[in-house]
mmCIF file of C-alpha atoms and ligand atoms in Angstrom:
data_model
loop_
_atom_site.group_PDB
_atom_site.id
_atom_site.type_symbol
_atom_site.label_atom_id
_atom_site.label_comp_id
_atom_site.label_asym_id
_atom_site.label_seq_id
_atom_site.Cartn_x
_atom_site.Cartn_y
_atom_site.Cartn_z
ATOM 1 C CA UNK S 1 -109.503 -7.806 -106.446
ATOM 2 C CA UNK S 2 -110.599 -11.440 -105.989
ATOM 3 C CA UNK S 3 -108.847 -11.690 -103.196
ATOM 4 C CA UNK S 4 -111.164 -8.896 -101.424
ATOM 5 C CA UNK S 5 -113.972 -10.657 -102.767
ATOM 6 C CA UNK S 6 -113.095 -13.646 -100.985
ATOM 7 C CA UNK S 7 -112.299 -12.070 -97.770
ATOM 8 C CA UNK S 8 -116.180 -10.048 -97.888
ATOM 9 C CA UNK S 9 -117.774 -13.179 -98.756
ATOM 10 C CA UNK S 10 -115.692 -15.144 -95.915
ATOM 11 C CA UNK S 11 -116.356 -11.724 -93.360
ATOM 12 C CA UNK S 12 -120.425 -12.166 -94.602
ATOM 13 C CA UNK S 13 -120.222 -15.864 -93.676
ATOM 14 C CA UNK S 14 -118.815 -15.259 -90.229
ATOM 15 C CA UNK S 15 -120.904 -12.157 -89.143
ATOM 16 C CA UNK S 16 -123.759 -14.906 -89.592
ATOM 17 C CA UNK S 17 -122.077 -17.692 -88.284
ATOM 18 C CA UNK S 18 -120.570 -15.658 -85.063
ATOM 19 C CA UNK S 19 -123.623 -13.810 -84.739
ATOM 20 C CA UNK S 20 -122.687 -10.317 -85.523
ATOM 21 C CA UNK S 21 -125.946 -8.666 -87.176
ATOM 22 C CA UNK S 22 -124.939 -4.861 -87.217
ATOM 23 C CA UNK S 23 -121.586 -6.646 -89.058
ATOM 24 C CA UNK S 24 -124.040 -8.482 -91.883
ATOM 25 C CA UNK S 25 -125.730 -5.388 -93.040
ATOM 26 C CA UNK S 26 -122.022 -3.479 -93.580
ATOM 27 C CA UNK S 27 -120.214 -6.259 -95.191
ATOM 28 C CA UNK S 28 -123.201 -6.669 -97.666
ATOM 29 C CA UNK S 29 -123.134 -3.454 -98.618
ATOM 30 C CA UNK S 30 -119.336 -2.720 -98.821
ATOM 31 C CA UNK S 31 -119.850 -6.095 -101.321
ATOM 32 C CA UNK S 32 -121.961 -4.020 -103.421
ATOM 33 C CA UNK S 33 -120.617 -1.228 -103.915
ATOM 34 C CA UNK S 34 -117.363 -3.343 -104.994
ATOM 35 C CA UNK S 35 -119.887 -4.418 -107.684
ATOM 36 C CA UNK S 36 -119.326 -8.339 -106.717
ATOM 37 C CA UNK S 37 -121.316 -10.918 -108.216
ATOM 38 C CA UNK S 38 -124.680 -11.233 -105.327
ATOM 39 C CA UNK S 39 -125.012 -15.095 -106.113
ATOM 40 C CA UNK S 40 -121.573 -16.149 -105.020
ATOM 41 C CA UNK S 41 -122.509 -13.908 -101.727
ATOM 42 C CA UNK S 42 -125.757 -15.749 -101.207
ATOM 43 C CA UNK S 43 -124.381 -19.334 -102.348
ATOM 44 C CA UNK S 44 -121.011 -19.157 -100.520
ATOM 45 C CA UNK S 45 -121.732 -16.830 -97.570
ATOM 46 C CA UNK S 46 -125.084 -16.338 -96.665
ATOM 47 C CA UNK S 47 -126.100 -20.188 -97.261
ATOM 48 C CA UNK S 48 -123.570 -21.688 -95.297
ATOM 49 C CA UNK S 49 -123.302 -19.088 -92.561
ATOM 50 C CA UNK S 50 -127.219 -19.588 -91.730
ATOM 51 C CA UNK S 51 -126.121 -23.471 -92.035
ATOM 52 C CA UNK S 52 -123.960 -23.058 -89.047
ATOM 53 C CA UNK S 53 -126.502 -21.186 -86.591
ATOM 54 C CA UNK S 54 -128.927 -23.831 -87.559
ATOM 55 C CA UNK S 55 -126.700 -26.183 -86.303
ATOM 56 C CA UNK S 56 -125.541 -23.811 -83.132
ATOM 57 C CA UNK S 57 -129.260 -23.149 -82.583
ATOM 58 C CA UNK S 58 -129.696 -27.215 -82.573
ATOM 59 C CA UNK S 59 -126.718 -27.416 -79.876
ATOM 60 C CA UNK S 60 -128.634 -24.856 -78.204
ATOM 61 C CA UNK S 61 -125.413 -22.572 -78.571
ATOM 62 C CA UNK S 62 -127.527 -19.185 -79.646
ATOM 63 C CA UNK S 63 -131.103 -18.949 -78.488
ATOM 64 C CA UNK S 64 -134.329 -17.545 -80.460
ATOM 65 C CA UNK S 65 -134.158 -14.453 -79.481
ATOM 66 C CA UNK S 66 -130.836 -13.703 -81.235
ATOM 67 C CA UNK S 67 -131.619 -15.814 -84.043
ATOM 68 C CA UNK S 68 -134.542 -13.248 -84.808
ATOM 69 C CA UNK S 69 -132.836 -10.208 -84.958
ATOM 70 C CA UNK S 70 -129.774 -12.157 -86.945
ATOM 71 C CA UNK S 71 -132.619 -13.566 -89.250
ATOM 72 C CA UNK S 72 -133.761 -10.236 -89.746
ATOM 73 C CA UNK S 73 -130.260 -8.827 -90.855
ATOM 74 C CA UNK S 74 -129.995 -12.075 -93.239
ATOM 75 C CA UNK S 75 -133.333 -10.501 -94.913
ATOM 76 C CA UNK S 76 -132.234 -7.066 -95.331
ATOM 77 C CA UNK S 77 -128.686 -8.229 -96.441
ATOM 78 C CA UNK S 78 -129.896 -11.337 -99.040
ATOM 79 C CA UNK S 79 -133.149 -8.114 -100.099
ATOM 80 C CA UNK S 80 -130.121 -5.773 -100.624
ATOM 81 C CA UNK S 81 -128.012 -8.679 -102.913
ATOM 82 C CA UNK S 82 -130.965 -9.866 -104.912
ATOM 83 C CA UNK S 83 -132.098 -6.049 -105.302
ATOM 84 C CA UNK S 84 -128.802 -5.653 -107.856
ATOM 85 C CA UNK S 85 -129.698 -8.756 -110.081
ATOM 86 C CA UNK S 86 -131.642 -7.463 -112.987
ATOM 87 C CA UNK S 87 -134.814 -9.617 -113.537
ATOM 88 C CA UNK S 88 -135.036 -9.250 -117.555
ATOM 89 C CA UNK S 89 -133.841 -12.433 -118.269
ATOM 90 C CA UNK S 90 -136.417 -13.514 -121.358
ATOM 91 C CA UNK S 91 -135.530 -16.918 -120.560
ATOM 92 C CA UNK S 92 -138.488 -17.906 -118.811
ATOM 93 C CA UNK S 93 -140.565 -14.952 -118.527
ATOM 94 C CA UNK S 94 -143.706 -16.511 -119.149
ATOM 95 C CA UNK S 95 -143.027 -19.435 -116.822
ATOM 96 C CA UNK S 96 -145.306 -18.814 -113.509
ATOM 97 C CA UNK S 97 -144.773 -19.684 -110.021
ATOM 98 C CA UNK S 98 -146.808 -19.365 -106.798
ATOM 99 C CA UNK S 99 -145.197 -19.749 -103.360
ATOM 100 C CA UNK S 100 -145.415 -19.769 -99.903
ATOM 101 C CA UNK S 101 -144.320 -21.255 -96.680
ATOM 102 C CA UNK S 102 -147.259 -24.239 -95.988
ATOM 103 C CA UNK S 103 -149.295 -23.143 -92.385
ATOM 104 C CA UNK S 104 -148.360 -23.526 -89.200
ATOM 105 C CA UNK S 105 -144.658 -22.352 -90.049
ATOM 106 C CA UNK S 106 -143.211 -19.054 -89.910
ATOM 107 C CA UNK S 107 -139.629 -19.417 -90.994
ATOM 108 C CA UNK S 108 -139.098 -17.902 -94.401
ATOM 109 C CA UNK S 109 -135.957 -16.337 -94.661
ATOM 110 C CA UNK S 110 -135.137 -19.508 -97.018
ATOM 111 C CA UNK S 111 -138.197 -19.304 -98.635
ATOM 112 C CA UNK S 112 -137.469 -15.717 -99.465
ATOM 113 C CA UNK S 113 -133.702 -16.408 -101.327
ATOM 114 C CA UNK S 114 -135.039 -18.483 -103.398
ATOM 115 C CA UNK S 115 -138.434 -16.378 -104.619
ATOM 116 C CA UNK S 116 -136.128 -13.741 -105.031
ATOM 117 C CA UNK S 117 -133.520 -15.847 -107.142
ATOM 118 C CA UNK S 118 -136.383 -17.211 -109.388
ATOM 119 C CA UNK S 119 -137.381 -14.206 -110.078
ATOM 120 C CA UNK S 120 -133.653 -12.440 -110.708
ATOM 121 C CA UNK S 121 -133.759 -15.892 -113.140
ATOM 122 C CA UNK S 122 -136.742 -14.526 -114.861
ATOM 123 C CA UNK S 123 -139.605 -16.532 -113.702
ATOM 124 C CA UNK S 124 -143.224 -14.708 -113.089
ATOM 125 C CA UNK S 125 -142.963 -15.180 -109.327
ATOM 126 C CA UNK S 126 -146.264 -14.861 -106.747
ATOM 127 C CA UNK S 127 -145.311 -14.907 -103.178
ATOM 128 C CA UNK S 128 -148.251 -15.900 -100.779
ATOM 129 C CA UNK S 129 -145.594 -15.613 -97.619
ATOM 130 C CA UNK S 130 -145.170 -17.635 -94.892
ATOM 131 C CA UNK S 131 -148.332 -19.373 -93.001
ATOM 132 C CA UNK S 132 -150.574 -20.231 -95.894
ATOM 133 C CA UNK S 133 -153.309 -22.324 -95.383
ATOM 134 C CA UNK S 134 -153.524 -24.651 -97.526
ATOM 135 C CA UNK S 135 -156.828 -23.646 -98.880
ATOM 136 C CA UNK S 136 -154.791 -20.146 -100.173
ATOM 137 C CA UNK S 137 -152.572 -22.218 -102.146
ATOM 138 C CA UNK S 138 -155.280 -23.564 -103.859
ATOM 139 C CA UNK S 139 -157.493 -20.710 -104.028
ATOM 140 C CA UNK S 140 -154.169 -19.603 -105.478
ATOM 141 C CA UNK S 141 -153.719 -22.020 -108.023
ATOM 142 C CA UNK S 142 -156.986 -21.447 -109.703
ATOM 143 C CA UNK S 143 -156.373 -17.171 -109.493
ATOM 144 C CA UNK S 144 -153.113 -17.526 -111.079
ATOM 145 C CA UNK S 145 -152.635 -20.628 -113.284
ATOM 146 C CA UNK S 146 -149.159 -21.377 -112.324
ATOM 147 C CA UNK S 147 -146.762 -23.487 -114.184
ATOM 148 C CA UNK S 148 -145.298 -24.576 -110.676
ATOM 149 C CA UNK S 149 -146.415 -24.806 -107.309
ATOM 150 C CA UNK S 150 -143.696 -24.346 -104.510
ATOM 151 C CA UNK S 151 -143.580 -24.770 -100.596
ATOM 152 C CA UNK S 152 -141.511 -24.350 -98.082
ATOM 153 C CA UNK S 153 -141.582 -26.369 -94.955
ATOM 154 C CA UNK S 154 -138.897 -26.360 -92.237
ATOM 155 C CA UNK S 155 -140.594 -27.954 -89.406
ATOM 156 C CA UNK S 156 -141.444 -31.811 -89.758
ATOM 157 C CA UNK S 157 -144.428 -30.783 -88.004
ATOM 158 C CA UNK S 158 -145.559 -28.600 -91.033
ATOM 159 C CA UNK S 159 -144.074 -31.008 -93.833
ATOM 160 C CA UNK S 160 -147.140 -32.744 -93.628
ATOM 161 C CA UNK S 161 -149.052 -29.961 -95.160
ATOM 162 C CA UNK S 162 -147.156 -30.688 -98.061
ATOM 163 C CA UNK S 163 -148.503 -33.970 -98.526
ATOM 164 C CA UNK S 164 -151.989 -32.619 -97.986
ATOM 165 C CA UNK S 165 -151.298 -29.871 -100.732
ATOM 166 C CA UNK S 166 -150.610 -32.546 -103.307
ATOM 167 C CA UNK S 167 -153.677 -34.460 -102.374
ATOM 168 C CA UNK S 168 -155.959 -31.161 -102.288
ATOM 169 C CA UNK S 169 -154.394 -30.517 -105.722
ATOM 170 C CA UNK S 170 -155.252 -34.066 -107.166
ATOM 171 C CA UNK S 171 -159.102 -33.534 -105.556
ATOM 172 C CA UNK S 172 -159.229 -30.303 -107.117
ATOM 173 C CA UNK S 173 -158.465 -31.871 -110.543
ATOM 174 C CA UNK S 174 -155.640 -29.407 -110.696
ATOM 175 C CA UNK S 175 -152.470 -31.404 -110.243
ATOM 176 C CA UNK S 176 -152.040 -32.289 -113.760
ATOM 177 C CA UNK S 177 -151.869 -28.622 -114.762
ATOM 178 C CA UNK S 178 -149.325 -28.116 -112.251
ATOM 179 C CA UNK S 179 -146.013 -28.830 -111.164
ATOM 180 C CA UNK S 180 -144.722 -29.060 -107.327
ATOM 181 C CA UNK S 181 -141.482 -28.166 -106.109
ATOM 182 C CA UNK S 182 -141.115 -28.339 -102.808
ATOM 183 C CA UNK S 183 -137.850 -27.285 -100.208
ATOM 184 C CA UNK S 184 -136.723 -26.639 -96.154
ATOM 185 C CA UNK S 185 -134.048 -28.074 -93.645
ATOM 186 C CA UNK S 186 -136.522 -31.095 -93.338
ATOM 187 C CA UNK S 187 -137.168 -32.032 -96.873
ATOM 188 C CA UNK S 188 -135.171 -34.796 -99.300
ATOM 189 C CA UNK S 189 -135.201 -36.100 -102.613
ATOM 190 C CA UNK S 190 -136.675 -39.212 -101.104
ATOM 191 C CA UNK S 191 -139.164 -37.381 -98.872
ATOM 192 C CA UNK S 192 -140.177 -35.567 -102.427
ATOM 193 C CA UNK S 193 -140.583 -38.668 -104.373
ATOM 194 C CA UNK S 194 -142.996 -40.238 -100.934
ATOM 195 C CA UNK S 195 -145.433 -37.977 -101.116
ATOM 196 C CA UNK S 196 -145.177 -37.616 -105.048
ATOM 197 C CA UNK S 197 -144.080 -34.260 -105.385
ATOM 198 C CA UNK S 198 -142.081 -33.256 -109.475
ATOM 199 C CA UNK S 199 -139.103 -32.120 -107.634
ATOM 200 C CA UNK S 200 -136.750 -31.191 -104.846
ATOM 201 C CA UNK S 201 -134.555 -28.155 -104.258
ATOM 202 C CA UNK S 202 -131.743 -28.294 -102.377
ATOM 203 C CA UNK S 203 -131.231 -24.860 -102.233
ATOM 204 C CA UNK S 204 -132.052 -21.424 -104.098
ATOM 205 C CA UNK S 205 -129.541 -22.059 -107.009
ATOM 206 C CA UNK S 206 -130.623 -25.606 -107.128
ATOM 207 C CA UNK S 207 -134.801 -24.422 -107.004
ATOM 208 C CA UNK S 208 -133.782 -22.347 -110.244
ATOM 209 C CA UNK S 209 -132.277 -25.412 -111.873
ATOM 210 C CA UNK S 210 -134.875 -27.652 -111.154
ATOM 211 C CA UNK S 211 -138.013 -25.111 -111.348
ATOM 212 C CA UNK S 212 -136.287 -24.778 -115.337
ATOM 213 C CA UNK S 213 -135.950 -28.543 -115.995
ATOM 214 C CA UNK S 214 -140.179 -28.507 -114.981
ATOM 215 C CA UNK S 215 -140.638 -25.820 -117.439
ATOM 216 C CA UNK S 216 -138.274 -27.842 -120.067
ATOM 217 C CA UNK S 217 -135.850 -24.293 -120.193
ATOM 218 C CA UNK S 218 -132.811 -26.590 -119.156
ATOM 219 C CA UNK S 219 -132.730 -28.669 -122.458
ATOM 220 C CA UNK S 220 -130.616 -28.237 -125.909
HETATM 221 C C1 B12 J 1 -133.964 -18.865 -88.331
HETATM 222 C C2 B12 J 1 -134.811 -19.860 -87.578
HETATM 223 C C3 B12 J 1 -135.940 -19.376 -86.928
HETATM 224 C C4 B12 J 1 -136.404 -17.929 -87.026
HETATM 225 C C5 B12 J 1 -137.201 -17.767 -88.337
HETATM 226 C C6 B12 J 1 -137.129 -16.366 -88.905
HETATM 227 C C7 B12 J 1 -137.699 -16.315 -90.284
HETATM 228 N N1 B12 J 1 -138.247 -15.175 -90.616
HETATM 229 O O1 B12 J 1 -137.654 -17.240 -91.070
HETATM 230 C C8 B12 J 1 -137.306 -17.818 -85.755
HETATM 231 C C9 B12 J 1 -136.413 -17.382 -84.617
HETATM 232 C C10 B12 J 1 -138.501 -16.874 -85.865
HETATM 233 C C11 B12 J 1 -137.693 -19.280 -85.555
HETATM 234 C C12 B12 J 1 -138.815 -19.671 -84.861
HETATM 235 C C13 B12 J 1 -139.096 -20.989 -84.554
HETATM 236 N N2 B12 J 1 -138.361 -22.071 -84.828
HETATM 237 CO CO1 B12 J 1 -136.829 -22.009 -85.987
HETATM 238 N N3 B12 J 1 -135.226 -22.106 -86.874
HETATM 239 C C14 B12 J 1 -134.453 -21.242 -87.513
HETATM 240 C C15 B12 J 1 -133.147 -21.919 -87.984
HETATM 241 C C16 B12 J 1 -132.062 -21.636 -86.962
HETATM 242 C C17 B12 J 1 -132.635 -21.508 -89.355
HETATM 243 C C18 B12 J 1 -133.640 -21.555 -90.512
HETATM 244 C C19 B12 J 1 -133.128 -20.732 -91.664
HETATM 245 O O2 B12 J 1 -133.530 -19.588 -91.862
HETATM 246 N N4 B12 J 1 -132.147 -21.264 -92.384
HETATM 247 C C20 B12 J 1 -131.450 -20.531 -93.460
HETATM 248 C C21 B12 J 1 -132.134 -20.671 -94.780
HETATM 249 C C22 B12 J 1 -131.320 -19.927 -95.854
HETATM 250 O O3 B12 J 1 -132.146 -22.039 -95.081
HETATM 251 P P1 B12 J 1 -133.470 -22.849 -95.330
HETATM 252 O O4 B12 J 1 -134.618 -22.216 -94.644
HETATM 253 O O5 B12 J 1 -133.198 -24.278 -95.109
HETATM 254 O O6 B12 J 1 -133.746 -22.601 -96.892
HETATM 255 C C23 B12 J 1 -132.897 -23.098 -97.908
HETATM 256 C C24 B12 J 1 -133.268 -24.511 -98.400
HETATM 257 O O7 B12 J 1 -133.901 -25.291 -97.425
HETATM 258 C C25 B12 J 1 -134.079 -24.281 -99.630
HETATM 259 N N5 B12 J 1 -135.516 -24.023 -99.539
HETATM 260 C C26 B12 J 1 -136.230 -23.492 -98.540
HETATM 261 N N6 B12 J 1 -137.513 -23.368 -98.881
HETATM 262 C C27 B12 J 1 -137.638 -23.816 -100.140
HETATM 263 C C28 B12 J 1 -138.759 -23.917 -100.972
HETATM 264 C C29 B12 J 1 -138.617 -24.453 -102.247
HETATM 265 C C30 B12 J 1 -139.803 -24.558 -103.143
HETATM 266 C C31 B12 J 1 -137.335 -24.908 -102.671
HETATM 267 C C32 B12 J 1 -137.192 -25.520 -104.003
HETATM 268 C C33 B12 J 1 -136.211 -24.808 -101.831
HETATM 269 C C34 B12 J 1 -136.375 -24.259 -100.576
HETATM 270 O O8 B12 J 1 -133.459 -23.142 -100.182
HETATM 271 C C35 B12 J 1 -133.152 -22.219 -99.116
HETATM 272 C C36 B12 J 1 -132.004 -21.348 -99.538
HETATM 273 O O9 B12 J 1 -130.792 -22.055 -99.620
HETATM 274 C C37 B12 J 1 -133.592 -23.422 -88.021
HETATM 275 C C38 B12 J 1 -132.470 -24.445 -87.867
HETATM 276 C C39 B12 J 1 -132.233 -25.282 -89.099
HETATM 277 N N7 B12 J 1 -131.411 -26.284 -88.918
HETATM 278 O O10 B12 J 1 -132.778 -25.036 -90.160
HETATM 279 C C40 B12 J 1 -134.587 -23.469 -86.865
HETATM 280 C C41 B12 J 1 -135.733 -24.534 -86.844
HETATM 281 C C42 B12 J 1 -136.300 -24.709 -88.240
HETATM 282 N N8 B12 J 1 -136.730 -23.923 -85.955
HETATM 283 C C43 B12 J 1 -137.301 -24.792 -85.218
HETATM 284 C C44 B12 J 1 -138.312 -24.480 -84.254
HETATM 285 C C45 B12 J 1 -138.806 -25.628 -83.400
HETATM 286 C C46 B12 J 1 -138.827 -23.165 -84.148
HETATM 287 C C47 B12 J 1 -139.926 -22.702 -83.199
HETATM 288 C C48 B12 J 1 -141.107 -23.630 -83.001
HETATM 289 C C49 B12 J 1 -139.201 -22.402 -81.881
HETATM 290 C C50 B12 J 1 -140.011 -22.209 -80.659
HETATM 291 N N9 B12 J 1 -139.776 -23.097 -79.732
HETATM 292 O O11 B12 J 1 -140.759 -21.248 -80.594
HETATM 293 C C51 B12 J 1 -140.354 -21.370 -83.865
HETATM 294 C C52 B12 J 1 -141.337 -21.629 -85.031
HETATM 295 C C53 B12 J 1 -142.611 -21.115 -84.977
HETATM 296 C C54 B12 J 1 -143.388 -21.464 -86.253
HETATM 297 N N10 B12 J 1 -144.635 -21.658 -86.077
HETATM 298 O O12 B12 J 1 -142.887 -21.544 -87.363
HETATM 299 C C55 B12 J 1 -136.776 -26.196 -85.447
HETATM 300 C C56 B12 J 1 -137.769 -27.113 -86.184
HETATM 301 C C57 B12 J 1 -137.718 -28.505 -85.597
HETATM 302 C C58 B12 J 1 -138.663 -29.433 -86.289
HETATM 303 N N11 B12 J 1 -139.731 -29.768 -85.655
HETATM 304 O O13 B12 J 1 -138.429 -29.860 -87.375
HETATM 305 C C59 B12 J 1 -135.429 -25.937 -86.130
HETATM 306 C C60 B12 J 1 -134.981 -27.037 -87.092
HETATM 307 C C61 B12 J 1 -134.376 -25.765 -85.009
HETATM 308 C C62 B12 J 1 -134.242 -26.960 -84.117
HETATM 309 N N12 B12 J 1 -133.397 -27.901 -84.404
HETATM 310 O O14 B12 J 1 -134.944 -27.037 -83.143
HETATM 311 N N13 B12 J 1 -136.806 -20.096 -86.121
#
């Protein structure tokens, strides 16, 4: 029994890694219907399967072309995962949070694992997408009254935007009200701290962790 669940998990990872998006889709849902925990399929074959085309993409050993239609498998596999996690934890309910990727950058299939894991987690999630201006985050902000603020950047062309969302927040008079959690391939703890952002997220299991140590759900 574990041992298949190892060997779909290990399958998932290399469909992604080798490319193989009809493969993705099947393995995900044969993982289902096993009834096999979706988070270790996200953390331990999803994750680091997209890891390893990031860095095959960076050797230029797959091109954008394929990494579009394999990105789009990744949704509709990590959609179909998240889609069996109930969403009733009463944990954090109340605890609001507005994302979106910060403009000028399209890539969200990050950005979408970990909306969809704060939400399985409990937390009152509003997605603004990918491409936001900035001025929608704010506009945002004021709409919603969020306990957090997150953004996604995985260009260092677009991390800059981050930077300017803090500052717009601070001019706005809202940044005290509100948390920032920020995330992407180019972001760091140190990068966070820079431009004065509450926290870091490595990844989706580590957004949850941190998005519940800004709401203070993580203590006693
Ligand atoms: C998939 C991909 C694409 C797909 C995106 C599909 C989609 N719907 O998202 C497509 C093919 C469309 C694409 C397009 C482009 N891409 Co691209 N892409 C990638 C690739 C290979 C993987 C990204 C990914 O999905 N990773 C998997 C997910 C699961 O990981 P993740 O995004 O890092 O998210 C995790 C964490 O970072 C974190 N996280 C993410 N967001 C957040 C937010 C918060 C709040 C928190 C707490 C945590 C968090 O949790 C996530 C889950 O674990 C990266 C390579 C890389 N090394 O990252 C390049 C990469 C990001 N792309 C790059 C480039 C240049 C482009 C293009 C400009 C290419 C071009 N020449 O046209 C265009 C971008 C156009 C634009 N305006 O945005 C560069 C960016 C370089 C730079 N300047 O920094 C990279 C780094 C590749 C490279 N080395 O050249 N891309």
């Amino acid at each position: 029994m574990a041992d298949n669940k190892k060997e779909l998990i290990k399958n998932l990872k290399n469909a992604i890694s080798e490319n193989r998006p009809d493969e993705i889709v099947e393995v995900t849902e044969e993982y289902i219907e096993n009834g096999y925990d979706s988070k270790d399929a996200i953390s331990k074959g999803i994750t680091p399967g997209m890891r390893e085309i990031g860095e095959k993409f960076d050797k230029g050993d797959i091109f954008l072309p394929q990494v579009m239609t394999l990105g789009d498998a990744v949704s509709e596999s990590s959609e179909k995962l998240l889609s069996t996690l109930s969403e009733d934890s009463e944990e954090t309910k109340e605890d609001k949070i507005v994302i979106g990727t910060i403009e000028g950058d399209i890539h969200d299939i990050g950005k979408g694992i970990v909306q969809m894991m704060l939400k399985v987690e409990g937390f009152d999630l509003v997605d603004l997408g990918r491409d936001v201006p900035l001025d929608d985050f704010i506009e945002a902000a004021k709409e919603h009254e969020p306990d957090i603020m997150g953004s996604s950047a995985l260009m260092t062309t677009t991390r800059s935007g981050m930077e300017e969302l803090e500052d717009m927040l601070e001019e706005e008079g809202l940044r005290s009200e509100i948390k920032t959690m920020i995330g992407g391939a180019p972001i760091t703890e140190h990068y966070a701290e820079q431009i004065g952002a509450d926290a870091y997220g490595e990844d989706a299991m580590d957004a949850v962790e941190k998005a519940k140590n800004l709401v203070n759900k993580n203590e006693g």
